Amino acid sequence: IVMTQSPATLSVSPGERATLSCRASESVSSSLAWYQQKPGQAPRLIIYRASTRATGIPARFSGSGSGTEFTLTISSLQSEDFAVYYCQEYNNWPSGTFGQGTKVEIK
Amino acid sequence: QLQLLESGPRLVRPSETLSLTCTVSGGSISSRSFFWAWVRQPPGGGLEWIGSINYSGTIYYNPSLMSRVTMSVDTSNNQLSLRLISVTAADTAVYYCARDAVYSSMDYWGQGTLVTVSS
């Protein structure tokens, strides 16, 4: 399965909404996670099962989609949200393919 | 709070073996609900799943690395290990261990360790 994320880079002003996309080459049902990674840090799980927020993740993060099309939305970007976001499918767990990432940068 | 910490040599010569250990604290590696994964990330690159193992030694490897990878678990010391043989410069990466929930995502990650393959 190939996971394709778009755009590669997203320039957003603080307080604005960010919408990130992830497309699977075949259906992965709802077996999709989103991770946030800041420079020099490990990835951090923010969404699993396509739309369930992980423990401690603020409500401004939301996930949607199923099958082959998925979206991560950050409703009002805070300074700490500027990072790279990866999607990962785990439909054939434990084998999991990651997308190439979307960098959310300050506009 | 569950914590994972990778350790091992930071520099490996080409054609030699990369060996890393992940020590888990704040929780047991013997939970039936979880596997333990290795994931790597080359400098400036994306994430690649290497393999996952559980407390009883059930192992799944990434087919692209299967011929060179060995994973093991030491439940008495709450540790998992990774061995990658015949390394090349392409194996230079940050190596992470992570908790891999069964049929779900990776919810806890170590800080990662950069391993450089160079002579």
Short mmCIF file of C-alpha atoms in Angstrom, two decimals:
data_model
loop_
_atom_site.label_atom_id
_atom_site.label_comp_id
_atom_site.label_asym_id
_atom_site.label_seq_id
_atom_site.Cartn_x
_atom_site.Cartn_y
_atom_site.Cartn_z
CA ILE A 1 0.00 0.00 0.00
CA VAL A 2 1.32 3.45 -0.91
CA MET A 3 0.34 6.42 1.22
CA THR A 4 0.47 9.82 -0.47
CA GLN A 5 0.24 13.01 1.53
CA SER A 6 -0.54 16.47 0.20
CA PRO A 7 0.60 19.11 0.15
CA ALA A 8 4.27 18.53 0.90
CA THR A 9 4.40 21.90 2.65
CA LEU A 10 1.54 23.95 4.03
CA SER A 11 2.09 27.59 4.99
CA VAL A 12 -0.44 28.77 7.53
CA SER A 13 -0.74 31.77 9.82
CA PRO A 14 -1.26 31.20 13.56
CA GLY A 15 -4.95 31.00 14.36
CA GLU A 16 -5.89 29.78 10.90
CA ARG A 17 -7.19 26.35 9.94
CA ALA A 18 -4.89 23.73 8.43
CA THR A 19 -6.18 20.85 6.34
CA LEU A 20 -3.83 17.97 5.50
CA SER A 21 -4.67 15.11 3.15
CA CYS A 22 -3.59 11.49 3.00
CA ARG A 23 -4.55 9.09 0.23
CA ALA A 24 -4.08 5.32 0.24
CA SER A 25 -3.48 3.36 -2.95
CA GLU A 26 -6.10 0.84 -1.80
CA SER A 27 -8.69 0.79 0.92
CA VAL A 28 -7.37 0.68 4.48
CA SER A 29 -10.83 0.95 6.05
CA SER A 30 -10.39 3.15 9.15
CA SER A 31 -6.96 1.76 9.98
CA LEU A 32 -5.18 5.06 9.81
CA ALA A 33 -3.11 7.08 12.26
CA TRP A 34 -1.63 10.57 12.22
CA TYR A 35 1.63 11.49 13.93
CA GLN A 36 3.21 14.84 14.66
CA GLN A 37 6.99 15.20 14.60
CA LYS A 38 8.95 18.25 15.66
CA PRO A 39 12.64 18.72 14.81
CA GLY A 40 14.88 16.45 16.86
CA GLN A 41 11.92 14.65 18.45
CA ALA A 42 10.22 11.33 18.02
CA PRO A 43 6.85 11.10 16.31
CA ARG A 44 3.88 11.62 18.58
CA LEU A 45 0.57 9.86 18.00
CA ILE A 46 -2.28 12.35 17.62
CA ILE A 47 -5.06 10.43 15.81
CA TYR A 48 -5.79 6.71 15.47
CA ARG A 49 -8.64 4.77 13.90
CA ALA A 50 -8.90 7.69 11.46
CA SER A 51 -10.76 9.99 13.85
CA THR A 52 -9.99 9.15 17.48
CA ARG A 53 -7.75 11.59 19.30
CA ALA A 54 -4.94 10.05 21.32
CA THR A 55 -4.64 10.74 25.01
CA GLY A 56 -3.86 14.36 25.80
CA ILE A 57 -4.35 15.65 22.26
CA PRO A 58 -6.25 18.96 22.11
CA ALA A 59 -9.68 19.11 20.54
CA ARG A 60 -8.44 21.43 17.78
CA PHE A 61 -7.03 18.30 16.11
CA SER A 62 -9.58 16.23 14.23
CA GLY A 63 -9.36 13.40 11.76
CA SER A 64 -11.82 12.15 9.21
CA GLY A 65 -12.16 9.78 6.30
CA SER A 66 -12.24 6.09 5.53
CA GLY A 67 -11.25 3.80 2.71
CA THR A 68 -8.66 5.68 0.69
CA GLU A 69 -9.17 9.36 1.55
CA PHE A 70 -8.29 10.88 4.91
CA THR A 71 -7.99 14.37 6.34
CA LEU A 72 -6.32 15.85 9.39
CA THR A 73 -7.68 19.24 10.38
CA ILE A 74 -6.14 21.62 12.89
CA SER A 75 -8.89 24.13 13.56
CA SER A 76 -6.81 27.04 14.87
CA LEU A 77 -3.07 26.65 14.59
CA GLN A 78 -1.03 27.33 17.69
CA SER A 79 2.70 27.98 17.67
CA GLU A 80 3.38 24.50 19.02
CA ASP A 81 1.53 22.89 16.09
CA PHE A 82 4.12 23.81 13.47
CA ALA A 83 5.71 20.47 12.68
CA VAL A 84 5.75 17.61 10.18
CA TYR A 85 2.69 15.36 10.12
CA TYR A 86 2.74 11.78 8.92
CA CYS A 87 -0.14 9.47 8.18
CA GLN A 88 0.27 5.71 8.62
CA GLU A 89 -1.98 2.87 7.54
CA TYR A 90 -2.09 -0.28 9.62
CA ASN A 91 -4.74 -2.26 7.76
CA ASN A 92 -2.30 -5.15 7.43
CA TRP A 93 -0.97 -4.68 10.95
CA PRO A 94 1.75 -4.82 12.07
CA SER A 95 3.10 -3.93 8.69
CA GLY A 96 2.44 -0.22 8.47
CA THR A 97 3.24 2.16 5.68
CA PHE A 98 3.84 5.82 6.38
CA GLY A 99 3.19 8.73 4.09
CA GLN A 100 6.06 11.00 3.15
CA GLY A 101 4.88 13.75 5.48
CA THR A 102 3.40 17.25 5.30
CA LYS A 103 5.36 20.09 6.82
CA VAL A 104 3.17 22.76 8.40
CA GLU A 105 5.15 25.98 8.51
CA ILE A 106 4.47 29.51 9.66
CA LYS A 107 3.22 31.79 6.92
CA GLN B 1 4.42 6.93 32.54
CA LEU B 2 5.79 4.48 30.00
CA GLN B 3 9.26 5.35 28.72
CA LEU B 4 11.39 3.75 26.05
CA LEU B 5 15.10 4.35 25.64
CA GLU B 6 17.26 3.18 22.76
CA SER B 7 20.93 2.48 23.28
CA GLY B 8 23.84 1.15 21.26
CA PRO B 9 26.80 2.18 19.12
CA ARG B 10 26.36 5.40 17.18
CA LEU B 11 28.88 4.47 14.50
CA VAL B 12 28.99 1.21 12.56
CA ARG B 13 31.41 0.26 9.80
CA PRO B 14 30.03 -0.77 6.40
CA SER B 15 29.38 -4.52 6.08
CA GLU B 16 29.30 -4.90 9.89
CA THR B 17 26.34 -5.42 12.23
CA LEU B 18 24.17 -2.74 13.79
CA SER B 19 22.97 -3.68 17.29
CA LEU B 20 20.53 -1.68 19.39
CA THR B 21 18.67 -2.24 22.63
CA CYS B 22 15.44 -0.61 23.76
CA THR B 23 14.79 -0.52 27.50
CA VAL B 24 11.18 -0.11 28.58
CA SER B 25 10.37 1.43 31.95
CA GLY B 26 7.14 2.40 33.66
CA GLY B 27 5.33 -0.64 32.30
CA SER B 28 5.78 -4.29 31.44
CA ILE B 29 6.93 -5.52 28.08
CA SER B 30 4.88 -8.66 28.73
CA SER B 31 1.45 -7.16 28.05
CA ARG B 32 -0.65 -9.28 25.68
CA SER B 33 -2.19 -6.13 24.18
CA PHE B 34 1.00 -4.81 22.69
CA PHE B 35 3.85 -5.58 20.39
CA TRP B 36 7.08 -3.58 20.32
CA ALA B 37 8.28 -2.06 17.10
CA TRP B 38 11.44 -0.71 15.55
CA VAL B 39 11.07 2.18 13.11
CA ARG B 40 13.83 4.08 11.37
CA GLN B 41 14.14 7.47 9.73
CA PRO B 42 17.05 8.47 7.49
CA PRO B 43 18.30 12.04 7.85
CA GLY B 44 15.73 14.35 6.30
CA GLY B 45 13.60 11.37 5.29
CA GLY B 46 10.42 9.59 6.18
CA LEU B 47 9.55 6.77 8.55
CA GLU B 48 10.07 3.09 7.78
CA TRP B 49 8.71 0.21 9.87
CA ILE B 50 11.42 -2.40 10.48
CA GLY B 51 9.52 -4.99 12.48
CA SER B 52 7.47 -5.79 15.57
CA ILE B 53 7.87 -8.37 18.34
CA ASN B 54 5.85 -9.35 21.39
CA TYR B 55 6.75 -10.75 24.78
CA SER B 56 6.44 -14.36 23.63
CA GLY B 57 8.78 -13.86 20.69
CA THR B 58 6.21 -13.64 17.90
CA ILE B 59 7.92 -11.51 15.26
CA TYR B 60 6.90 -9.72 12.09
CA TYR B 61 9.53 -8.19 9.82
CA ASN B 62 9.35 -5.71 6.97
CA PRO B 63 9.84 -7.93 3.89
CA SER B 64 12.34 -5.45 2.46
CA LEU B 65 14.65 -5.95 5.46
CA MET B 66 13.78 -9.49 6.51
CA SER B 67 16.95 -11.05 5.15
CA ARG B 68 19.16 -8.82 7.32
CA VAL B 69 17.13 -8.20 10.50
CA THR B 70 16.83 -10.08 13.77
CA MET B 71 14.71 -8.93 16.68
CA SER B 72 14.54 -10.41 20.16
CA VAL B 73 12.96 -9.70 23.52
CA ASP B 74 14.26 -10.09 27.08
CA THR B 75 11.27 -10.02 29.39
CA SER B 76 13.37 -10.34 32.56
CA ASN B 77 15.05 -7.03 31.79
CA ASN B 78 12.11 -5.42 29.97
CA GLN B 79 14.20 -4.98 26.84
CA LEU B 80 13.98 -5.59 23.14
CA SER B 81 16.86 -5.79 20.73
CA LEU B 82 17.53 -5.17 17.06
CA ARG B 83 20.31 -6.56 14.91
CA LEU B 84 20.85 -5.52 11.31
CA ILE B 85 23.65 -7.25 9.43
CA SER B 86 25.72 -6.21 6.41
CA VAL B 87 24.95 -2.53 6.83
CA THR B 88 25.61 0.11 4.19
CA ALA B 89 25.39 3.89 4.15
CA ALA B 90 21.71 3.49 3.28
CA ASP B 91 21.13 2.15 6.79
CA THR B 92 22.21 5.45 8.34
CA ALA B 93 19.14 6.64 10.22
CA VAL B 94 17.57 7.52 13.52
CA TYR B 95 16.30 4.26 14.96
CA TYR B 96 13.23 4.38 17.20
CA CYS B 97 11.55 1.77 19.32
CA ALA B 98 7.83 2.16 19.90
CA ARG B 99 4.90 0.42 21.56
CA ASP B 100 2.74 -1.08 18.85
CA ALA B 101 -0.85 -1.68 19.93
CA VAL B 102 -2.32 -4.83 18.40
CA TYR B 103 -4.23 -3.92 15.23
CA SER B 104 -3.66 -0.26 15.99
CA SER B 105 -1.05 2.46 16.05
CA MET B 106 2.23 3.21 17.84
CA ASP B 107 1.37 5.17 20.94
CA TYR B 108 4.66 5.48 22.81
CA TRP B 109 8.03 6.16 21.22
CA GLY B 110 11.59 6.30 22.40
CA GLN B 111 13.63 9.43 21.77
CA GLY B 112 15.51 7.68 18.98
CA THR B 113 19.19 7.15 18.38
CA LEU B 114 21.14 8.19 15.29
CA VAL B 115 23.26 5.41 13.88
CA THR B 116 25.76 6.36 11.21
CA VAL B 117 27.26 3.79 8.87
CA SER B 118 30.69 4.99 7.82
CA SER B 119 34.25 3.83 7.64
#
